[in-house]
Short mmCIF file of C-alpha atoms and ligand atoms in Angstrom, two decimals:
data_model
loop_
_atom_site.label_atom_id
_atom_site.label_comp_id
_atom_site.label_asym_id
_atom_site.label_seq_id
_atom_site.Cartn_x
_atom_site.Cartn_y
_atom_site.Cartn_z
CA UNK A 1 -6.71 22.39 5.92
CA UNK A 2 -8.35 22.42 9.40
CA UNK A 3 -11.91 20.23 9.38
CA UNK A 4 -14.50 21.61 12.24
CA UNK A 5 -14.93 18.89 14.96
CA UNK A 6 -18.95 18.09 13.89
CA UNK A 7 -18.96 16.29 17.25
CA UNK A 8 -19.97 12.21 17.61
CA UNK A 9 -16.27 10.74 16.36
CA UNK A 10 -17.13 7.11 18.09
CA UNK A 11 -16.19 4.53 15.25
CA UNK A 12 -18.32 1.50 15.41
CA UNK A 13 -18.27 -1.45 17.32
CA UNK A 14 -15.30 -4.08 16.33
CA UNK A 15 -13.45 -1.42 13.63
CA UNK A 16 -9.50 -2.13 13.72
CA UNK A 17 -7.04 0.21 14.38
CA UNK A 18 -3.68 -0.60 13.31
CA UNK A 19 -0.80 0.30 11.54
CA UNK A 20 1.38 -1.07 8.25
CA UNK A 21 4.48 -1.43 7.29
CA UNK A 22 6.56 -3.46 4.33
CA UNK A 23 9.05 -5.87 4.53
CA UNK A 24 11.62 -4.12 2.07
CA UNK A 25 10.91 -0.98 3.78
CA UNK A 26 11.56 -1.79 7.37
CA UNK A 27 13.46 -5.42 7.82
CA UNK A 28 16.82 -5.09 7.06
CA UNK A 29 18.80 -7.80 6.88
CA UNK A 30 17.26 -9.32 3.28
CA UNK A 31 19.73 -11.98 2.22
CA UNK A 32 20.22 -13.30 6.20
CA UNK A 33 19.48 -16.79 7.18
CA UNK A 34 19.63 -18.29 3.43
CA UNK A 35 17.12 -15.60 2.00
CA UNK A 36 17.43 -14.82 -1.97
CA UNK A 37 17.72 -11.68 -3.41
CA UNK A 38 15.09 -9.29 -4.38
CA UNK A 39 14.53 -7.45 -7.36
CA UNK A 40 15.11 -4.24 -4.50
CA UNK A 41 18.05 -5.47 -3.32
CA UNK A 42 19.71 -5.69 -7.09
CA UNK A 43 17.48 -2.24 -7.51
CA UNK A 44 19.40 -0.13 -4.48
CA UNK A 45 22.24 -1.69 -5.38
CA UNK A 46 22.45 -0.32 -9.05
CA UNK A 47 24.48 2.84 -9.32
CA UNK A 48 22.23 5.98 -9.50
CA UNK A 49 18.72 4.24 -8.64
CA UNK A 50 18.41 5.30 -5.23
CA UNK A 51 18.65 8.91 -4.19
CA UNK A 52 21.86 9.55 -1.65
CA UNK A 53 22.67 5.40 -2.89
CA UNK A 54 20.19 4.09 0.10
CA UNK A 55 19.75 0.79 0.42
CA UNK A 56 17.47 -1.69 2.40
CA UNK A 57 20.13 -3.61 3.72
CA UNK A 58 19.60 -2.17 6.88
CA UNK A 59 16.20 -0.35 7.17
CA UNK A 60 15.16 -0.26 10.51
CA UNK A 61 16.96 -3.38 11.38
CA UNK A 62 13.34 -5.18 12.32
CA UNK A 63 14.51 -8.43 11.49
CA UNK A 64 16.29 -8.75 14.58
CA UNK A 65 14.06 -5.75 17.04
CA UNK A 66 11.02 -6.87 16.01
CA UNK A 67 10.05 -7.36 19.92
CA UNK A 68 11.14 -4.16 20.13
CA UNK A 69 9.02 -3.00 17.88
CA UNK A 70 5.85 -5.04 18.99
CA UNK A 71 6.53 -2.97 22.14
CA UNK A 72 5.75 0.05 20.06
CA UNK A 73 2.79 -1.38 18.78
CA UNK A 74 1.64 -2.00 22.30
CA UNK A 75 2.04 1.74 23.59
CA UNK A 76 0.57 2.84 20.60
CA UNK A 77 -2.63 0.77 21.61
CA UNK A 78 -2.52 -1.06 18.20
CA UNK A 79 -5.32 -3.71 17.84
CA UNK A 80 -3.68 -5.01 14.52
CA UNK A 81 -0.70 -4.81 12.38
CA UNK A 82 -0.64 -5.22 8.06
CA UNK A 83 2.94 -5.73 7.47
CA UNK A 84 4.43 -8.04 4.23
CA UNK A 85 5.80 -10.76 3.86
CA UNK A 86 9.32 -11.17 1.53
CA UNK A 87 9.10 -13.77 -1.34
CA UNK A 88 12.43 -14.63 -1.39
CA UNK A 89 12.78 -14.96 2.23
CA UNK A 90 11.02 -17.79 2.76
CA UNK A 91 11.11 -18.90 -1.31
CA UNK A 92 14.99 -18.10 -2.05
CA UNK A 93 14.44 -18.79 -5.81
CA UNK A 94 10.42 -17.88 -5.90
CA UNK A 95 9.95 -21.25 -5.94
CA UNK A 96 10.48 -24.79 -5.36
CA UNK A 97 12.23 -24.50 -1.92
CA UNK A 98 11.31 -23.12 1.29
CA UNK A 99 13.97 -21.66 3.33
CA UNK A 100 12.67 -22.51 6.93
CA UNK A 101 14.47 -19.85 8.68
CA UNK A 102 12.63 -17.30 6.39
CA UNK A 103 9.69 -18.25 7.23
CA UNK A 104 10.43 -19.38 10.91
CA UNK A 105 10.77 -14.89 11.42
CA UNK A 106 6.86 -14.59 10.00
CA UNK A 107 6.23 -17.45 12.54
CA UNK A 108 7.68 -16.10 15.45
CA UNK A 109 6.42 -12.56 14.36
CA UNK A 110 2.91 -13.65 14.17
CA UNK A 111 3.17 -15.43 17.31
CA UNK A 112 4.33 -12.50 19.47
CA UNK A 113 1.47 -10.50 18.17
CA UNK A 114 -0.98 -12.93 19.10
CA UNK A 115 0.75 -12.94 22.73
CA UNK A 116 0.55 -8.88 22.29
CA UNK A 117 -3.27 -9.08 21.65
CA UNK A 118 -2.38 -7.42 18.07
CA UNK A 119 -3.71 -9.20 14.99
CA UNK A 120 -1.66 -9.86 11.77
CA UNK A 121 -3.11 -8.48 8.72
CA UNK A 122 -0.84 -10.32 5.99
CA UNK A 123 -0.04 -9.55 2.96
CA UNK A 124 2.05 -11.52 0.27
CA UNK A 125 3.49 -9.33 -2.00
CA UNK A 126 4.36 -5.63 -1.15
CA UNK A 127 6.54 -5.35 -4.61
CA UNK A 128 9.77 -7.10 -3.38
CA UNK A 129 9.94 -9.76 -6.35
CA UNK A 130 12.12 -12.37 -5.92
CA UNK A 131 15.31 -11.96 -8.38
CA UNK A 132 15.45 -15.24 -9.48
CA UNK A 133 12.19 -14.78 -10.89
CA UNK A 134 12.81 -11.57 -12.86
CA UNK A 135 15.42 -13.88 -14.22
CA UNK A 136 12.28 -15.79 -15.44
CA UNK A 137 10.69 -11.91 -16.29
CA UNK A 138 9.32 -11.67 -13.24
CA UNK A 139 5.82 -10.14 -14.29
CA UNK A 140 6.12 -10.21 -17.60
CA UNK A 141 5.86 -14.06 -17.65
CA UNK A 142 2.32 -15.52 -17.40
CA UNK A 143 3.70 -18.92 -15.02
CA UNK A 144 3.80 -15.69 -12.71
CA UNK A 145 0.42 -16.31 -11.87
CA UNK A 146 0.83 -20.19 -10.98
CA UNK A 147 4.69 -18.96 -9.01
CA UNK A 148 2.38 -16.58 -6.88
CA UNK A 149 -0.51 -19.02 -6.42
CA UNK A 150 1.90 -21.77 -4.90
CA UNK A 151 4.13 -19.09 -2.69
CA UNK A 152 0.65 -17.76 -1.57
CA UNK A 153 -0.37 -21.69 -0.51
CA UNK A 154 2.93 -21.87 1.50
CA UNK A 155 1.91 -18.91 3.79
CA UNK A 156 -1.74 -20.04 3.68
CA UNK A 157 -0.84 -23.29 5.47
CA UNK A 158 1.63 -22.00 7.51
CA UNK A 159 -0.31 -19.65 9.01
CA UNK A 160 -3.50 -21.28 9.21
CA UNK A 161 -6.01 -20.25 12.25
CA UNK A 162 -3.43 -17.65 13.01
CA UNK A 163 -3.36 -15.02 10.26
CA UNK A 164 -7.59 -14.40 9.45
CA UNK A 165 -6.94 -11.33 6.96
CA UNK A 166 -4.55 -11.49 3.92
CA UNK A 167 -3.95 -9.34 1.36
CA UNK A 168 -2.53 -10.48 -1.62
CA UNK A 169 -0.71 -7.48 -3.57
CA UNK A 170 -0.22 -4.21 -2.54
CA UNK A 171 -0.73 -1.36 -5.19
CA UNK A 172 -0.71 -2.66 -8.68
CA UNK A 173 -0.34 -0.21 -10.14
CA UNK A 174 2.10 1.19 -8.48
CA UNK A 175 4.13 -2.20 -9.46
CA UNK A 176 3.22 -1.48 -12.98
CA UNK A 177 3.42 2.37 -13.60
CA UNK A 178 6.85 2.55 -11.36
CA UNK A 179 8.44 -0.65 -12.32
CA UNK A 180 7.68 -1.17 -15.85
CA UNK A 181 5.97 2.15 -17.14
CA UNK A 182 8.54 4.50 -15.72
CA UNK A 183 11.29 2.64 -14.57
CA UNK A 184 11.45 5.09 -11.28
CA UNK A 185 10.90 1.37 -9.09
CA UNK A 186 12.19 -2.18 -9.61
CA UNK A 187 12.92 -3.41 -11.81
CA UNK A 188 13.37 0.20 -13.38
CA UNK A 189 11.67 -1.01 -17.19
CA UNK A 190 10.60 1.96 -18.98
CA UNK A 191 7.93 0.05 -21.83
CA UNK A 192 3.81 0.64 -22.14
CA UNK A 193 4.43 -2.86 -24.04
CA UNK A 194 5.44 -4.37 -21.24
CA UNK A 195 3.46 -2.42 -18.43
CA UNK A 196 0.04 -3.83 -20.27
CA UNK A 197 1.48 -7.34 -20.10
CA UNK A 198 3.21 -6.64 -16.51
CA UNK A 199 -0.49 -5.59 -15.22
CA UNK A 200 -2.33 -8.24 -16.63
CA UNK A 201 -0.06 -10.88 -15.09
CA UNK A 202 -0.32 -8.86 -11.58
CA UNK A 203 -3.83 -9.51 -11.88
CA UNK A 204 -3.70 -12.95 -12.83
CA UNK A 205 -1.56 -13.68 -10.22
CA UNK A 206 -4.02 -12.05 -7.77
CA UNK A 207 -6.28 -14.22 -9.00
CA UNK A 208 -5.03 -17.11 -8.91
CA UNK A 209 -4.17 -16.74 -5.17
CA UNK A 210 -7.19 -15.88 -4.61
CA UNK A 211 -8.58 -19.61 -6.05
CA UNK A 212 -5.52 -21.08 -4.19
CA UNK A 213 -6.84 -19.32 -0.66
CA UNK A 214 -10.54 -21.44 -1.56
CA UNK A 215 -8.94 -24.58 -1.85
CA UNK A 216 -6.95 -24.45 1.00
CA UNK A 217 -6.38 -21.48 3.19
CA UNK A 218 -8.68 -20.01 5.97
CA UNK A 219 -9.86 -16.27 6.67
CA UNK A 220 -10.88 -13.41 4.29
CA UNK A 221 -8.94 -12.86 1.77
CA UNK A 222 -8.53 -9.61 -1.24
CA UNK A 223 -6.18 -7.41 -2.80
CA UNK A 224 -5.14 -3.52 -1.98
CA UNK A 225 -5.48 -0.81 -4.26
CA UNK A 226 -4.29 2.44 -4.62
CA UNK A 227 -6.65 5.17 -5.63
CA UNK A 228 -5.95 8.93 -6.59
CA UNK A 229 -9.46 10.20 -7.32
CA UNK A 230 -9.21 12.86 -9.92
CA UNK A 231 -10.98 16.07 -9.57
CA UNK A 232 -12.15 18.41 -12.97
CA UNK A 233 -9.38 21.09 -13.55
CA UNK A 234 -12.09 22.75 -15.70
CA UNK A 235 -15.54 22.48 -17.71
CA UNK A 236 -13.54 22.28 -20.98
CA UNK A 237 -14.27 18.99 -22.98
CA UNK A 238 -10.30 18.40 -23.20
CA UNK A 239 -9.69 18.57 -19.85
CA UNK A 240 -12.62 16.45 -19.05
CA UNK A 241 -11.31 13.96 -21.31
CA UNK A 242 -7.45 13.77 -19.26
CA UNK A 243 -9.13 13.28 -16.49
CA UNK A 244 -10.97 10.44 -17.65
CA UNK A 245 -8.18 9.02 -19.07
CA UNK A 246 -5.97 9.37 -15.74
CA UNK A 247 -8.80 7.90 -13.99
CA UNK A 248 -8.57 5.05 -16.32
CA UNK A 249 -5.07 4.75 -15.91
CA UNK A 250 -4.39 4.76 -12.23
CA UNK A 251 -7.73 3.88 -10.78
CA UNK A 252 -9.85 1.72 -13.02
CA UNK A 253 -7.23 -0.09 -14.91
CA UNK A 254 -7.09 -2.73 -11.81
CA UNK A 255 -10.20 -1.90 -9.87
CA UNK A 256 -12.26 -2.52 -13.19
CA UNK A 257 -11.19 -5.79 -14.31
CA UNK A 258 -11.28 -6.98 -10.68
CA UNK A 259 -15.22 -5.98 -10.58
CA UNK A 260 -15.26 -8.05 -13.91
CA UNK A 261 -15.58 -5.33 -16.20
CA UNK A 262 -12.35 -6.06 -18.01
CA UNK A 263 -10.39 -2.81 -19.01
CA UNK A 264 -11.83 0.61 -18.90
CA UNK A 265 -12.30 1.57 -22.91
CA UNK A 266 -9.64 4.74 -21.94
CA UNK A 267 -7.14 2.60 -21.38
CA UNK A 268 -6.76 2.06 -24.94
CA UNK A 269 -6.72 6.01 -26.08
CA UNK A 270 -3.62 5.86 -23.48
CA UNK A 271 -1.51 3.33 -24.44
CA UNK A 272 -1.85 2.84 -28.13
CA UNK A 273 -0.91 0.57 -30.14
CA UNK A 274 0.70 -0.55 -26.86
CA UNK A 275 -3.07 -1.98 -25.78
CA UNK A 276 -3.52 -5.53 -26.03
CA UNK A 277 -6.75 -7.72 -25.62
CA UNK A 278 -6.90 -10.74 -23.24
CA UNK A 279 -8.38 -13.79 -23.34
CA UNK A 280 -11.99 -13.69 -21.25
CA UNK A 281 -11.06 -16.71 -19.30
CA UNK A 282 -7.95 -14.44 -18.02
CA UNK A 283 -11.00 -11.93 -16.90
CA UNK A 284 -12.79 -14.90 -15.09
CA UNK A 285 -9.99 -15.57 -12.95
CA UNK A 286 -9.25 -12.36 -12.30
CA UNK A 287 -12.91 -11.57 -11.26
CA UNK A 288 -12.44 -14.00 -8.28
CA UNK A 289 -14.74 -12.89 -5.60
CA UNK A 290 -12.90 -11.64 -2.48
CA UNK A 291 -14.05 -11.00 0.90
CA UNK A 292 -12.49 -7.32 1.08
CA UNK A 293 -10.83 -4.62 -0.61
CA UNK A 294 -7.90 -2.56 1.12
CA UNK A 295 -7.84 0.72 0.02
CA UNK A 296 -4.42 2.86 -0.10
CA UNK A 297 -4.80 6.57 -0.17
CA UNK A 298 -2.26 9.80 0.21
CA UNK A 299 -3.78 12.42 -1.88
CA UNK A 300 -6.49 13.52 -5.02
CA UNK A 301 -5.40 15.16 -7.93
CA UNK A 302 -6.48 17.77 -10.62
CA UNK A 303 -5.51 16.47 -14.22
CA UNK A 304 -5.34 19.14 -16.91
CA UNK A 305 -5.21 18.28 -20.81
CA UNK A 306 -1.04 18.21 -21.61
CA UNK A 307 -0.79 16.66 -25.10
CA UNK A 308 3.10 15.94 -24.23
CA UNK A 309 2.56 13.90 -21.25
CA UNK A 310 3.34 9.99 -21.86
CA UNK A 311 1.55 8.17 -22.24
CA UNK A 312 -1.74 9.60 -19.83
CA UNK A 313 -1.47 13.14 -22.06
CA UNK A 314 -3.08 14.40 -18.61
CA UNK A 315 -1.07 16.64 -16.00
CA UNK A 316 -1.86 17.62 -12.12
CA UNK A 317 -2.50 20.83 -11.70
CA UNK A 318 -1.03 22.34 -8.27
CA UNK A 319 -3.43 23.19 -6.01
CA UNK A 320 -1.75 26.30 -3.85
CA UNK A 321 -4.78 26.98 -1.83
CA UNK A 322 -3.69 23.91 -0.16
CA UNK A 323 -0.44 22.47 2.29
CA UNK A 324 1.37 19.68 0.95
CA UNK A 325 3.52 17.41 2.46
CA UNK A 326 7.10 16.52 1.98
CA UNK A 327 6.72 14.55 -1.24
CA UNK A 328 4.73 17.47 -2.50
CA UNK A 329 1.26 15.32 -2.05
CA UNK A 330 -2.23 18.10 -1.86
CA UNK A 331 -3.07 17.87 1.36
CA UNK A 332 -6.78 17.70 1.27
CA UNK A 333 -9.07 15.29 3.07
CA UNK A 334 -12.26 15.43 1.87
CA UNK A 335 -11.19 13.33 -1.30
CA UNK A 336 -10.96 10.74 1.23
CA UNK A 337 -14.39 10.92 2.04
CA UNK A 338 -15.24 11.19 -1.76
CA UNK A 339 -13.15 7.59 -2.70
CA UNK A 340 -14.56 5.95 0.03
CA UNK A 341 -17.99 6.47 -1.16
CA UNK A 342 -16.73 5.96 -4.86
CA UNK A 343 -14.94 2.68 -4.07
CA UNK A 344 -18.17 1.62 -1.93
CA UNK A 345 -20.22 1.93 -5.17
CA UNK A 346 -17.88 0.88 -7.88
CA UNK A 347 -17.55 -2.63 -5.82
CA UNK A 348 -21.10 -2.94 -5.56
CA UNK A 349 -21.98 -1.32 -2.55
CA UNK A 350 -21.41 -5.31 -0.55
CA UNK A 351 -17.81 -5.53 -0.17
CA UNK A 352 -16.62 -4.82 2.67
CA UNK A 353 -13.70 -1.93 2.58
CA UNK A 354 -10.54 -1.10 4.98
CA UNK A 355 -8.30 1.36 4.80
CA UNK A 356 -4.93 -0.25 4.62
CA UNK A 357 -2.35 2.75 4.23
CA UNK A 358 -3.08 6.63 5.10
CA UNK A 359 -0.18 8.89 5.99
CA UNK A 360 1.76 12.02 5.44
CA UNK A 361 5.64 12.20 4.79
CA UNK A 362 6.99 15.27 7.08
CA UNK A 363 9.72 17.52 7.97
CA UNK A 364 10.83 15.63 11.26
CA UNK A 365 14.17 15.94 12.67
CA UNK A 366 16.54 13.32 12.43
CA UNK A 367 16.83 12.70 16.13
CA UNK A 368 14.42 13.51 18.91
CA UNK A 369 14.54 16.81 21.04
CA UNK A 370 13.94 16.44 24.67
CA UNK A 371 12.50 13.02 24.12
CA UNK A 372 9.84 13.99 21.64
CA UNK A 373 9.75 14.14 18.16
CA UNK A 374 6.77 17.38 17.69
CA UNK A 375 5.13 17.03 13.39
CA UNK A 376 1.97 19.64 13.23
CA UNK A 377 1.65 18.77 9.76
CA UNK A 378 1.12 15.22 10.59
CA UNK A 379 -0.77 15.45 13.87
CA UNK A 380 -3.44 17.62 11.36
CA UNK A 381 -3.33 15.18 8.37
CA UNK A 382 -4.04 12.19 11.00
CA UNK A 383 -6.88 14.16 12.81
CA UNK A 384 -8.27 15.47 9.35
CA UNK A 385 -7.90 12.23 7.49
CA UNK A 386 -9.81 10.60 10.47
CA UNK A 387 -12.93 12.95 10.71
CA UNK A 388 -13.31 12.48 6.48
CA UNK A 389 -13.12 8.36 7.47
CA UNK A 390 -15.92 8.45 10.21
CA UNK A 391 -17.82 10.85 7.23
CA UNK A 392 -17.50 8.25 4.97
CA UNK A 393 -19.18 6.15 7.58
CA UNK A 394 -21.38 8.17 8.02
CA UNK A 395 -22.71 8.22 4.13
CA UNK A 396 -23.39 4.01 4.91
CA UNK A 397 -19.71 3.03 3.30
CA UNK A 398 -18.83 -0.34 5.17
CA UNK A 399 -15.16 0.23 6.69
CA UNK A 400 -13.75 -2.27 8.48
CA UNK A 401 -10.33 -0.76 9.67
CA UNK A 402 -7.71 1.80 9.74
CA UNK A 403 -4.16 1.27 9.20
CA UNK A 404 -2.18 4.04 9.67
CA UNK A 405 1.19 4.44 7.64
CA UNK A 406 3.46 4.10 8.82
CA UNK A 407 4.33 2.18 11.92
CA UNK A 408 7.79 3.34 11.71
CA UNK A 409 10.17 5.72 9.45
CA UNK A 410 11.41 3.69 6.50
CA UNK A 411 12.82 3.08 3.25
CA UNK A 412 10.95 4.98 1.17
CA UNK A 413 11.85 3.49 -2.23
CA UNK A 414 13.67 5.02 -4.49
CA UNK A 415 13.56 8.26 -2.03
CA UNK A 416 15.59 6.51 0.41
CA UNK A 417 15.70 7.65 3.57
CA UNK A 418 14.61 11.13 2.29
CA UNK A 419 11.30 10.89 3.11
CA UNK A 420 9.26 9.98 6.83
CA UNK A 421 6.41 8.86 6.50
CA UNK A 422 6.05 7.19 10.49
CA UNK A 423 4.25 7.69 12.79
CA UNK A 424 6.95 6.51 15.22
CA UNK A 425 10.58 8.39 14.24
CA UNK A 426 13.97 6.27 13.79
CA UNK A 427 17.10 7.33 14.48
CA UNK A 428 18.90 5.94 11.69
CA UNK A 429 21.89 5.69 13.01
CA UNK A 430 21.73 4.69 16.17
CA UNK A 431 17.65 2.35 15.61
CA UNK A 432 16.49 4.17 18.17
CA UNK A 433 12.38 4.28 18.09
CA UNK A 434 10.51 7.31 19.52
CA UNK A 435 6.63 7.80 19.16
CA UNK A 436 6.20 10.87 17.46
CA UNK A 437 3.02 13.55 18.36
CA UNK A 438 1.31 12.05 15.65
CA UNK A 439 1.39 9.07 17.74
CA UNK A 440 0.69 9.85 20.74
CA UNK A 441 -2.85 11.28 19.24
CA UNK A 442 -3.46 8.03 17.47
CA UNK A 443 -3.10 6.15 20.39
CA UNK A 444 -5.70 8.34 22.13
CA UNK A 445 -8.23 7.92 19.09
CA UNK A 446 -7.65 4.08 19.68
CA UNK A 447 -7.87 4.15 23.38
CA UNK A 448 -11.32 6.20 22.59
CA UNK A 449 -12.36 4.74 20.01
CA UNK A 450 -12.13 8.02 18.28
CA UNK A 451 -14.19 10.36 20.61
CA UNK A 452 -11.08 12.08 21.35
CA UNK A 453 -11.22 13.83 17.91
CA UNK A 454 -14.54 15.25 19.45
CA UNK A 455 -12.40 17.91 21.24
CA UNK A 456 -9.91 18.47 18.22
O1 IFM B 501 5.82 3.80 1.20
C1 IFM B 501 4.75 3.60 0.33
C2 IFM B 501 4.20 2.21 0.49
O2 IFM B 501 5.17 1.23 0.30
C3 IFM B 501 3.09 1.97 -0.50
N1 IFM B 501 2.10 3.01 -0.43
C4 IFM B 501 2.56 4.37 -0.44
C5 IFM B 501 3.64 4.57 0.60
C6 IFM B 501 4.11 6.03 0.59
O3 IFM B 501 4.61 6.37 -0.65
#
């Protein structure tokens, strides 16, 4: 879908344009240096989990080119860069120990982006769990919170003065629904028992970190959430109803309880005798105020009533009047516009918002042609996604940033290499980087400040 340029694209004074990444998904190299495993490393490893048996192992081998790679950054014109940081890198075991060389590559990474004029938007857990902790039960055991809270202090110190934006977890519920709901991510549970406990810890943990960052960290601190806003399929009361309860499922069940409204009352009709109630002093802490809210976003969807569907009884309905990308994602844009305004007033209209991840997976070649690597689809999705952002603006949201992803091809979970998502193409066999179209347009909207999209 093709938005009409309305004309005055300028973005306002001091946003951030930038681009994320994720340490699983690009570094490489995960047990180098005295590192511990990761519940993704045991994950890839197991027989049958990973489509074509892709591993991190390698990535994009940005452990050792990440100079290379702040390069990139530069000739894209980035003015920041969210990227993750990997527990059991610089915590081999989760906790207790440090492993200085772990956390001497964050160091020298944040450094060199200082030198580049880029600034580091950290966050601390982009679902890469250290192993030794799902030993423990990872998220299923409520010291999680107090594990987190201390790793969280360890980076807080470190990078004092240097890093002024963290994030503390990326997608819960993506952790929950594909780790312990479905078992499709690490650590591949399939249980609503467990995902209610699993999500409650995530959030404790967030909160927790969040008190931790008070006492002794510096900068603005909050969490990032994904949100799939779900359209009506219909006017019929049953349909109505599944798409209240997906919207209680993937949206509300963490955005609610952060807000301190505890658990949507849907979330119950979902998971059954699988609901559990919490204690409210669990609800305080997880109601920590923050400074921001990061706000992940791909796609909408269009929930119809399907009584078979566990556990949300709700199912999308294809929309063919529309593209969609490689992983089969509705390509429409004005949702975005629609969230931002929705997340704008279900935070209380103060917080400030960014968003932290927006991106397309296309059909790119697996080298580049003549030097250039052309993707239409995701030159459009940028320029579209952009215009609904400066909307949302436009309707008085407050958004601080734009982060595109991502920075580079990657590991796309469980999809492997299957799926490209960058805006700068690898060559995965020989790590060759090459900024793709896509690129080349976002680092005209940066080096405009977004007027370019004027003529587009
Ligand atoms: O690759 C992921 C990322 O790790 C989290 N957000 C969605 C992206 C695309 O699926």
């Amino acid at each position: 879908m093709t938005s009409k340029s309305t004309g005055n694209y300028r973005f306002p004074e001091g946003f951030l344009w930038g681009a994320a990444t994720a340490a699983y998904q690009i570094e490489g190299s995960s047990m180098a240096d005295g590192a511990g495993a990761s519940i993704w490393d045991r994950f890839s490893h197991t027989p049958g989990m990973m489509l074509n048996g892709d591993t991190g192992d390698v990535a994009c081998d940005h452990y050792n080119r990440w100079r290379e790679d702040i390069e990139v950054m530069k000739r894209l014109n980035l003015q920041a860069y969210r990227f993750s940081v990997s527990w059991s890198r610089v915590m081999p075991d989760g906790r207790g120990a440090i492993n200085a060389k772990g956390l001497d590559f964050y160091d020298k990474l944040i450094d060199g982006l200082l030198e580049a004029g880029i600034e580091p938007l950290c966050t601390l857990y982009h679902w890469d769990l250290p192993a030794a902790l799902d030993d423990r039960g990872g998220w299923l055991n409520p010291d999680i919170a107090d594990w987190f809270a201390d790793y969280g202090q360890v980076l807080f110190e470190k990078f004092k003065g240097r890093v002024k934006t963290w994030g503390t977890i990326n997608e819960p519920w993506v952790i929950v629904d594909g780790g312990y709901l479905h078992g499709a991510l690490a650590p591949g549970h399939k249980s609503a028992f467990e995902a209610m406990i699993a999500g409650h810890n995530v959030l404790r943990a967030h909160g927790a970190a969040v008190k931790r960052f008070r006492e002794v960290g510096e900068g603005q601190i909050g969490i990032v959430l994904n949100i799939e806003p779900k359209y009506p399929a219909s006017d019929k009361p049953e349909d109505e109803a599944a798409r209240k309860r997906a919207e209680a499922q993937m949206n509300r069940w963490f955005l609610d309880p952060l807000m301190g409204r505890g658990y949507p009352e849907q979330l119950k009709d979902v998971y059954g005798e699988a609901y559990r109630e919490f204690p409210q002093e669990d609800f305080d802490l997880i109601a920590t105020p923050t400074d921001w809210m990061g706000l992940n976003w791909y796609t909408r969807s269009v929930p119809e009533n399907a009584p078979d569907a566990w556990p949300v009884r709700a199912r999308p309905v294809k929309q063919i009047q529309h593209a969609h990308t490689e992983t089969g994602w509705e390509v429409y844009p004005p949702a975005l516009t629609d969230t931002l305004v929705w997340l704008h007033e279900q935070t209380g209209g103060k917080l400030p918002l960014m968003v932290t991840e927006n991106g397309s997976a296309g059909y790119d070649p697996p080298h580049a042609i003549d030097g250039r690597i052309h993707d239409p689809m995701r030159v459009e999705y940028l320029k579209n996604h952009l215009k609904a952002l400066h909307d949302a603006i436009g309707k008085g949201v407050d958004i601080r940033g734009y982060m595109a992803w991502s920075l580079l091809d990657n590991l796309e979970w469980s999809l492997g290499y299957s799926k490209r998502f960058g805006i700068t193409h690898v060559n995965f066999q020989t790590q060759e980087r090459t900024i793709k179209d896509s690129g080349l347009l976002y680092a005209e909207v940066i080096k405009t400040h977004g007027a370019v999209l004027d003529r587009l």
